Coordinates of C-alpha atoms and ligand atoms in Angstrom, one line a residue:
X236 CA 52.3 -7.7 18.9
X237 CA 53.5 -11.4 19.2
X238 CA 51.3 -14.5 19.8
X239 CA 52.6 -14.5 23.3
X240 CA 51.7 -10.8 24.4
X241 CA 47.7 -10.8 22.5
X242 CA 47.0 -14.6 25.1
X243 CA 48.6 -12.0 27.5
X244 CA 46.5 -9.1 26.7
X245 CA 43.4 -11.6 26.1
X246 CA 43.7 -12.6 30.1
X247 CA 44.1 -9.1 31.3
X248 CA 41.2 -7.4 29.3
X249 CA 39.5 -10.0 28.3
X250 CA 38.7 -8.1 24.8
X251 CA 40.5 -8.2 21.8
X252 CA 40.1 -7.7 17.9
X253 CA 39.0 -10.0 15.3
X254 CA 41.4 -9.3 13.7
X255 CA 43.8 -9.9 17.0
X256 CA 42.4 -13.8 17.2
X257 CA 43.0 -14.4 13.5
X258 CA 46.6 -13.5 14.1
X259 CA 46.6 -15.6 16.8
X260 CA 44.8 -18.1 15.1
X261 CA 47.1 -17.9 12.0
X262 CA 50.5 -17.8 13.5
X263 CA 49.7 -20.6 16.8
X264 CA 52.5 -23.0 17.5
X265 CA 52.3 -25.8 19.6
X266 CA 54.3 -23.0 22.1
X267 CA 51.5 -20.7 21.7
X268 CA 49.1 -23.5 22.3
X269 CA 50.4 -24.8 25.5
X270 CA 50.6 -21.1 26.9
X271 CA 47.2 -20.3 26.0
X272 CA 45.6 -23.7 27.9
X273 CA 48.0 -23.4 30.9
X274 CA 45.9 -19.6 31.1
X275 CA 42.9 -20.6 30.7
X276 CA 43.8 -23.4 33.5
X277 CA 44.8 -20.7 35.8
X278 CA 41.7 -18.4 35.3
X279 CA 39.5 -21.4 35.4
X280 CA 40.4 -22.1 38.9
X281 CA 40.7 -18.4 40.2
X282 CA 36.3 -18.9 39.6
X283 CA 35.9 -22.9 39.8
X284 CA 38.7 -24.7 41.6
X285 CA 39.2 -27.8 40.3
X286 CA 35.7 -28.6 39.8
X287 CA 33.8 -30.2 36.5
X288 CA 30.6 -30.2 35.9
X289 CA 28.3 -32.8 34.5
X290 CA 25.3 -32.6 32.7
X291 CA 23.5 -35.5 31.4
X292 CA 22.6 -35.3 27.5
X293 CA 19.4 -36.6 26.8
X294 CA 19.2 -37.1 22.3
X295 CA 15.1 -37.3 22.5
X296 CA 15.0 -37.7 19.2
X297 CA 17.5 -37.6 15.7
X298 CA 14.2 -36.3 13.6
X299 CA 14.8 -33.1 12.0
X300 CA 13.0 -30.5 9.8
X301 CA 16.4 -29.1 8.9
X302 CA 19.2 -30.4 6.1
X303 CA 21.8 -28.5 7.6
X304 CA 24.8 -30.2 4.5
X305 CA 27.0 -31.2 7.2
X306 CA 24.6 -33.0 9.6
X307 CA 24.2 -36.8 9.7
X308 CA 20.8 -36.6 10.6
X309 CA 19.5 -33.8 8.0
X310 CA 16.0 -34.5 6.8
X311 CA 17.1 -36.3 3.8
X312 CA 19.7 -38.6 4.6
X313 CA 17.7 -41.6 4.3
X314 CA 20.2 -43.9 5.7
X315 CA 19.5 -42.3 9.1
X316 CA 17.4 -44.6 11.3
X317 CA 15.2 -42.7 12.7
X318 CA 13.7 -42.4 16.2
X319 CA 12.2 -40.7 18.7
X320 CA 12.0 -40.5 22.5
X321 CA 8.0 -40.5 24.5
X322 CA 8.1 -38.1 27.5
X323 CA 7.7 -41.2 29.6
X324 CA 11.4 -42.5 28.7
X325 CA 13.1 -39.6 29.0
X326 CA 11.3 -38.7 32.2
X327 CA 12.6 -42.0 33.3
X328 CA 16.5 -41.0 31.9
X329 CA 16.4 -38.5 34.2
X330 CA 15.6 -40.3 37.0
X331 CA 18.5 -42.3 35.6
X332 CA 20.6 -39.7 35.7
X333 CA 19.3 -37.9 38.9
X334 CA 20.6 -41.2 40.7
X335 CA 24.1 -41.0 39.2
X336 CA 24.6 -37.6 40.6
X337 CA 23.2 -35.1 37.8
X338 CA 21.4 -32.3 38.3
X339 CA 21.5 -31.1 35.1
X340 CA 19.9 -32.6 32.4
X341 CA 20.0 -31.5 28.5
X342 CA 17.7 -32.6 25.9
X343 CA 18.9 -32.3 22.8
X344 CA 17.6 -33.1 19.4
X345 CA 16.6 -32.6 16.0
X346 CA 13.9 -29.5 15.0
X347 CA 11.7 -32.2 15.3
X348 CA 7.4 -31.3 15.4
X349 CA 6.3 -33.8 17.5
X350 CA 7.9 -31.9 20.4
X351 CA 5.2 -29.5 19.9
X352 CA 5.2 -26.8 22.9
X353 CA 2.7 -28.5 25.1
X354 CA 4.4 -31.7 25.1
X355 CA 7.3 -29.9 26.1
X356 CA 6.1 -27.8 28.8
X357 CA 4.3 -30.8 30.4
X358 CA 7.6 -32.7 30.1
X359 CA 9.7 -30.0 31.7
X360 CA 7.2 -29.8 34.5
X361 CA 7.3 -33.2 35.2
X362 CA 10.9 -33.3 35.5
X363 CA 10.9 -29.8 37.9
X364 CA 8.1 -31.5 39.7
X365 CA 10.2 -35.1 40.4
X366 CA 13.3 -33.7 40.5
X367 CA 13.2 -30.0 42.1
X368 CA 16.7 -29.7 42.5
X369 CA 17.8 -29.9 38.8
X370 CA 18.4 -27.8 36.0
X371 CA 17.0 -28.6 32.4
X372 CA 18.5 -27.0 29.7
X373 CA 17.1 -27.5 26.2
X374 CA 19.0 -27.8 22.7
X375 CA 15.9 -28.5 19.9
X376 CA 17.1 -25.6 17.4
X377 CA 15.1 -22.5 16.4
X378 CA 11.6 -21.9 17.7
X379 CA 9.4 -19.0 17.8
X380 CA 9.6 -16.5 21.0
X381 CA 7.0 -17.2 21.6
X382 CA 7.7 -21.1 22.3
X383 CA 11.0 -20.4 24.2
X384 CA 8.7 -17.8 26.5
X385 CA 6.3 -20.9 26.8
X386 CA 9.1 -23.3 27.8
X387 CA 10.9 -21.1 30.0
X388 CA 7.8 -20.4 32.3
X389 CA 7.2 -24.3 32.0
X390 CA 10.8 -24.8 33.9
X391 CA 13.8 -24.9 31.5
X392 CA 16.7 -22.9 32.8
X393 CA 18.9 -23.2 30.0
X394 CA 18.9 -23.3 26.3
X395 CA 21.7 -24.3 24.0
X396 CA 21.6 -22.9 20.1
X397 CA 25.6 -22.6 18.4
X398 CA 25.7 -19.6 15.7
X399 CA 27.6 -22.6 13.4
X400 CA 29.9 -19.5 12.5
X401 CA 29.5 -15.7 13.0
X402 CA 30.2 -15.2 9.3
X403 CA 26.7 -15.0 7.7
X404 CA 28.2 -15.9 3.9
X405 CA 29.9 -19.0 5.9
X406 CA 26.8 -19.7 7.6
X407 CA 25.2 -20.2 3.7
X408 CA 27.4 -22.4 2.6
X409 CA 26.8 -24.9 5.5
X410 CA 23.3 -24.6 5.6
X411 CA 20.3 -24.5 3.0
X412 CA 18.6 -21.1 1.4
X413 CA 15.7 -21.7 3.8
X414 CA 17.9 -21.5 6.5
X415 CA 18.6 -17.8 7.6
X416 CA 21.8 -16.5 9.8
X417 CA 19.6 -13.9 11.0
X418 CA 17.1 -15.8 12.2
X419 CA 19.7 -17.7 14.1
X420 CA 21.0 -14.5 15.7
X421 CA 17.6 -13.3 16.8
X422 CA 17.0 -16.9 18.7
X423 CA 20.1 -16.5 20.6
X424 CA 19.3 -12.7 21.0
X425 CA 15.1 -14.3 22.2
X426 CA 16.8 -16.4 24.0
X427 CA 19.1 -14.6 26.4
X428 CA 16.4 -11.8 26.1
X429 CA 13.6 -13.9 27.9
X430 CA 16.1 -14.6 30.9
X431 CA 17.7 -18.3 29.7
X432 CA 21.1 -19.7 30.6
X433 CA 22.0 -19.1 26.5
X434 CA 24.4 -21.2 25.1
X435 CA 26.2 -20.5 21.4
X436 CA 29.5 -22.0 20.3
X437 CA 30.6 -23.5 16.8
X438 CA 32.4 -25.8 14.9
X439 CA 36.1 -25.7 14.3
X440 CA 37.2 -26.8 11.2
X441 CA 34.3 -26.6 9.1
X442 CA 33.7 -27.2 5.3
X443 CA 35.2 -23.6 4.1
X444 CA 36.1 -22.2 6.9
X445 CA 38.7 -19.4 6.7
X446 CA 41.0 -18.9 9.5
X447 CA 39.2 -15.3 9.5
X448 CA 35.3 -17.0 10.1
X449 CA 37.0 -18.7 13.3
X450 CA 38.5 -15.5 14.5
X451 CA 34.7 -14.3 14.2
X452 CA 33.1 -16.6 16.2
X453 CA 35.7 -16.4 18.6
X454 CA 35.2 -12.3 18.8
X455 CA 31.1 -13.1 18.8
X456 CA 31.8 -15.2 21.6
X457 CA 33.6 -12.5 23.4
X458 CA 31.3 -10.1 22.8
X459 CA 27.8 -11.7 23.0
X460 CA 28.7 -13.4 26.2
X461 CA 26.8 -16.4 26.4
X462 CA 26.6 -18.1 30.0
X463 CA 27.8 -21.3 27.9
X464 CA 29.5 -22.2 24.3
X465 CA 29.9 -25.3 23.0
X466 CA 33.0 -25.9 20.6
X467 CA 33.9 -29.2 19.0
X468 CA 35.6 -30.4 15.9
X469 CA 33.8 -30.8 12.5
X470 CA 33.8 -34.2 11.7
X471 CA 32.1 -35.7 8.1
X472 CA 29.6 -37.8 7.9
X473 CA 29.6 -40.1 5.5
X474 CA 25.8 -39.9 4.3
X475 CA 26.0 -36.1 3.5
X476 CA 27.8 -33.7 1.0
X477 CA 30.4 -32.9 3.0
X478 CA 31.6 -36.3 3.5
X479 CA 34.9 -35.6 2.1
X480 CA 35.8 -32.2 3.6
X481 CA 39.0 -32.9 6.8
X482 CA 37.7 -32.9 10.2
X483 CA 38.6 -30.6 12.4
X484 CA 42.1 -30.7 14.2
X485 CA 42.5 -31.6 18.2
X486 CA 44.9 -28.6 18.4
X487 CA 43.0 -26.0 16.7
X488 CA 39.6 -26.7 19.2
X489 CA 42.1 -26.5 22.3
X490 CA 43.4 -23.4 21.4
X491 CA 39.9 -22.1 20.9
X492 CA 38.2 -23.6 24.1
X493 CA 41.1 -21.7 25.7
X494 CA 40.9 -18.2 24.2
X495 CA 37.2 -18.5 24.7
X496 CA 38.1 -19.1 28.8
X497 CA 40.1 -16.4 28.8
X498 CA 37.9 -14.0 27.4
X499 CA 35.1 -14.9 29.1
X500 CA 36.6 -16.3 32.4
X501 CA 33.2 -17.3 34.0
X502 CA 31.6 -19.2 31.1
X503 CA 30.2 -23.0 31.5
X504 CA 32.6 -24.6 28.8
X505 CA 32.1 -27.8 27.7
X506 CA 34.8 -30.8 26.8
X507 CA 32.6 -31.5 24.0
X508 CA 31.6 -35.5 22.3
X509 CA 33.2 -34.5 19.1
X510 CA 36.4 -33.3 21.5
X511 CA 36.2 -37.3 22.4
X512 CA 35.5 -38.6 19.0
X513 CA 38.9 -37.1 17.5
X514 CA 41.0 -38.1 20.5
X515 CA 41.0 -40.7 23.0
X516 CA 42.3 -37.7 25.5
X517 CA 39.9 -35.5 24.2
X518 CA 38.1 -35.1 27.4
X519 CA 41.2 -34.9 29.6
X520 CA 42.8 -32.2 27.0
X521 CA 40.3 -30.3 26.6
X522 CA 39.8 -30.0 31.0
X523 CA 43.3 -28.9 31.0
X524 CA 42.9 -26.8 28.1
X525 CA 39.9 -24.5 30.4
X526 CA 37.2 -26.7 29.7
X527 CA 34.8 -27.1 32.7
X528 CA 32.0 -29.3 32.1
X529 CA 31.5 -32.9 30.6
X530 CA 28.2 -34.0 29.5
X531 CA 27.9 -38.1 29.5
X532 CA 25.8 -39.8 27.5
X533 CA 22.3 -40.7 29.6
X534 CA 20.4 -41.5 25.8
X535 CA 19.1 -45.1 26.4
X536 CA 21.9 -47.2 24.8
X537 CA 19.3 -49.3 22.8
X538 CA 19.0 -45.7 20.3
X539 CA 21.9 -43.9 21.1
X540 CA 23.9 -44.7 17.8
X541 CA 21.5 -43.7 15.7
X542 CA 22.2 -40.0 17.0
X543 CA 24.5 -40.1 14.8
X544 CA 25.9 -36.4 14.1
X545 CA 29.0 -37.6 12.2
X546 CA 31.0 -40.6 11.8
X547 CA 32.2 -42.8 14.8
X548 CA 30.4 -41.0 17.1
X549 CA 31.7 -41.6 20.8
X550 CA 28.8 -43.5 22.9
X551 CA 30.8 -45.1 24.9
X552 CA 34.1 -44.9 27.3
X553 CA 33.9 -41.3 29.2
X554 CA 31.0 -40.5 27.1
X555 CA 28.9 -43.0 28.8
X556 CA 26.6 -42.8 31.4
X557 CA 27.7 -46.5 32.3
X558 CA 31.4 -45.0 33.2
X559 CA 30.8 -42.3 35.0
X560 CA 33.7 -43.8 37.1
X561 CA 35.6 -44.0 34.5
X562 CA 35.4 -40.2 33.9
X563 CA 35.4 -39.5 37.8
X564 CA 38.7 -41.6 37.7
X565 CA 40.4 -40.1 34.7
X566 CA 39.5 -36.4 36.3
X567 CA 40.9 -37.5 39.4
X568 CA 44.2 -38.3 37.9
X569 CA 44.9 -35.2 36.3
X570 CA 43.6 -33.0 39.2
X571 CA 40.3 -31.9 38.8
X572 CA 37.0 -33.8 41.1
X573 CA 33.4 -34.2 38.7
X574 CA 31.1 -32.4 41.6
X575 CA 27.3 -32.9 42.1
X576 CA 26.1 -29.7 41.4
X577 CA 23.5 -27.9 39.0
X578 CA 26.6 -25.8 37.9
X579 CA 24.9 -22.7 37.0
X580 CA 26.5 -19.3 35.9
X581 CA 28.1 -17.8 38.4
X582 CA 26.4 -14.3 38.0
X583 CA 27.8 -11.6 41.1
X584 CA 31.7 -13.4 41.4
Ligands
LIG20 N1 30.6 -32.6 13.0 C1 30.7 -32.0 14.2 N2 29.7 -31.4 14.8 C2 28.5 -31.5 14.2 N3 27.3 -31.0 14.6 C3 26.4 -31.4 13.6 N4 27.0 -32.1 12.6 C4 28.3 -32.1 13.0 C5 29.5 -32.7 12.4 N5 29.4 -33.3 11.2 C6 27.1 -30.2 15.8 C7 26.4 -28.9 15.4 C8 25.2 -28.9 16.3 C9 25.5 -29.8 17.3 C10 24.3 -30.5 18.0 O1 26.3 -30.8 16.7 O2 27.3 -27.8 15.8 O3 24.9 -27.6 16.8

């Protein structure tokens, strides 16, 4: 089969082979690329109209446990400055937020011990309890089930935890021996197990990735069916090993956020900060390209650039809390409307 007919077959049974993405994958001109995101586009609307969702991302704090090689803020990159949110501010960036429109909020941050599980739960309940009529979705790395049980009764809806990559000998080479790929798979498996929102996704263009390791998280994707993914470019970092490995490409993540639309037509997709960082139209492309949410920075701007993932980081334009009109604007013009709404899966649609 040609590129052309597998997007086809991809939007009609939403199922293909690994082996069917890698061809995809491997053979994609800019043709193939355009097809694929005006798809996605179309199946987009058919579930969401032309709406986007925001959530506001929260980095509570850029300590971490972990040395994951490719991360800017792995344990021993002793360049990072390091901080970390009290309850008190972010319960007050919410507020923020809540103001602005959001009814989602994410907290994202390192694996990081302070954040112990009654901290957490007493956080989440303060947010449910000021602001009833908002999501929280978390994204603090691998716990115990027995935490993300915990966390879940405490309030949080949502929980977002990418594989990295499907392949498990990719997933060593990114990440240290004490880090396991199984363990990985049984949170996500915990997590959508105990009733969360689950979010995986992946990076595109990671140190040794093989076209075949993308065509596996793609066909993970597919088949794991997470309610969200989150796909952005690799980008180095100049305090960690893989400083000098090529950042992933704008037209290779398009191409992904769109097969991932088309096989899994309901899913919460984001137009990622790394999206942004690569390209000024990041945001905008990656909307067109089946994208549905955008998640603007609500991080107090005194800390924010020290949550520093990978080099020149985007913290501010559409990434900004501050310009939320700016986003709302640049939306506008290409024919989508940023909607206050908790956005959650659509589950009986
Ligand atoms: N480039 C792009 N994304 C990165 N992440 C971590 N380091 C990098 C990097 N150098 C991503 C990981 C993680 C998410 C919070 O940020 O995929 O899950």
């Amino acid at each position: 089969m040609e590129v052309l007919e597998l997007i086809d077959k991809l939007q009609f049974t939403h199922n293909i082979s690994a082996e069917e993405y890698e061809f995809i994958i491997s053979h994609a001109e800019q043709m193939h690329i355009d097809y694929a995101a005006k798809k996605a586009d179309h199946t987009r609307k058919e579930f969401f109209g032309n709406k986007v969702f925001i959530r506001g991302l929260i980095e509570i704090s850029n300590c971490c446990k972990n040395n994951c090689f490719y991360c800017g803020i792995r344990r021993d990159n002793k360049n990072a400055i390091r901080y970390r949110l009290s309850p008190e501010e972010i319960l007050q960036c919410c507020k923020n937020g809540h103001e602005l429109g959001f009814r989602t909020f994410v907290l994202q941050g390192g694996e990081d011990s302070f954040y112990n599980d009654e901290i957490l739960c007493n956080l989440i309940e303060e947010i449910k309890k000021n602001m009833p009529d908002c999501a929280v979705a978390l994204s603090l790395g691998e716990r115990s089930i027995e935490s993300y049980s915990k966390l879940k009764t405490a309030g949080a809806d949502r929980y977002l935890l990418r594989q990295e990559t499907a392949t498990e000998e990719h997933y060593q080479k990114l990440h240290p021996s004490e880090m396991s790929f199984s363990n990985r798979m049984k949170c996500l498996e915990n997590l959508k197990a105990l009733g969360y929102q689950t979010g995986a996704g992946f990076m595109v263009g990671s140190p040794f990735q093989t076209e075949e390791n993308l065509a596996r998280d793609l066909f993970f994707i597919q088949n794991f069916k997470p309610e969200m993914c989150g796909i952005g470019p690799f980008i180095p970092h100049m305090d960690t090993d893989y400083n000098n490995f090529p950042a992933g490409t704008l037209n290779q993540t398009l191409l992904c956020l769109s097969l991932i639309r088309l096989a899994n037509p309901k899913i919460l997709l984001p137009a990622t900060t790394a999206l942004a960082t690569i390209s000024s139209e990041g945001i905008p492309l990656g909307i067109k390209a089946g994208a549905n949410v955008v998640m603007p920075n609500l991080t107090p701007v005194s800390v924010r650039k020290n949550y520093s993932l990978y080099d020149r980081k985007a913290v501010t334009g559409n990434q900004a809390v501050e310009n939320i009109e700016i986003l709302k604007k640049q939306m506008k013009a290409i024919g989508y409307e940023v909607v206050v709404d908790r956005g959650d899966f659509l589950r009986n649609k």
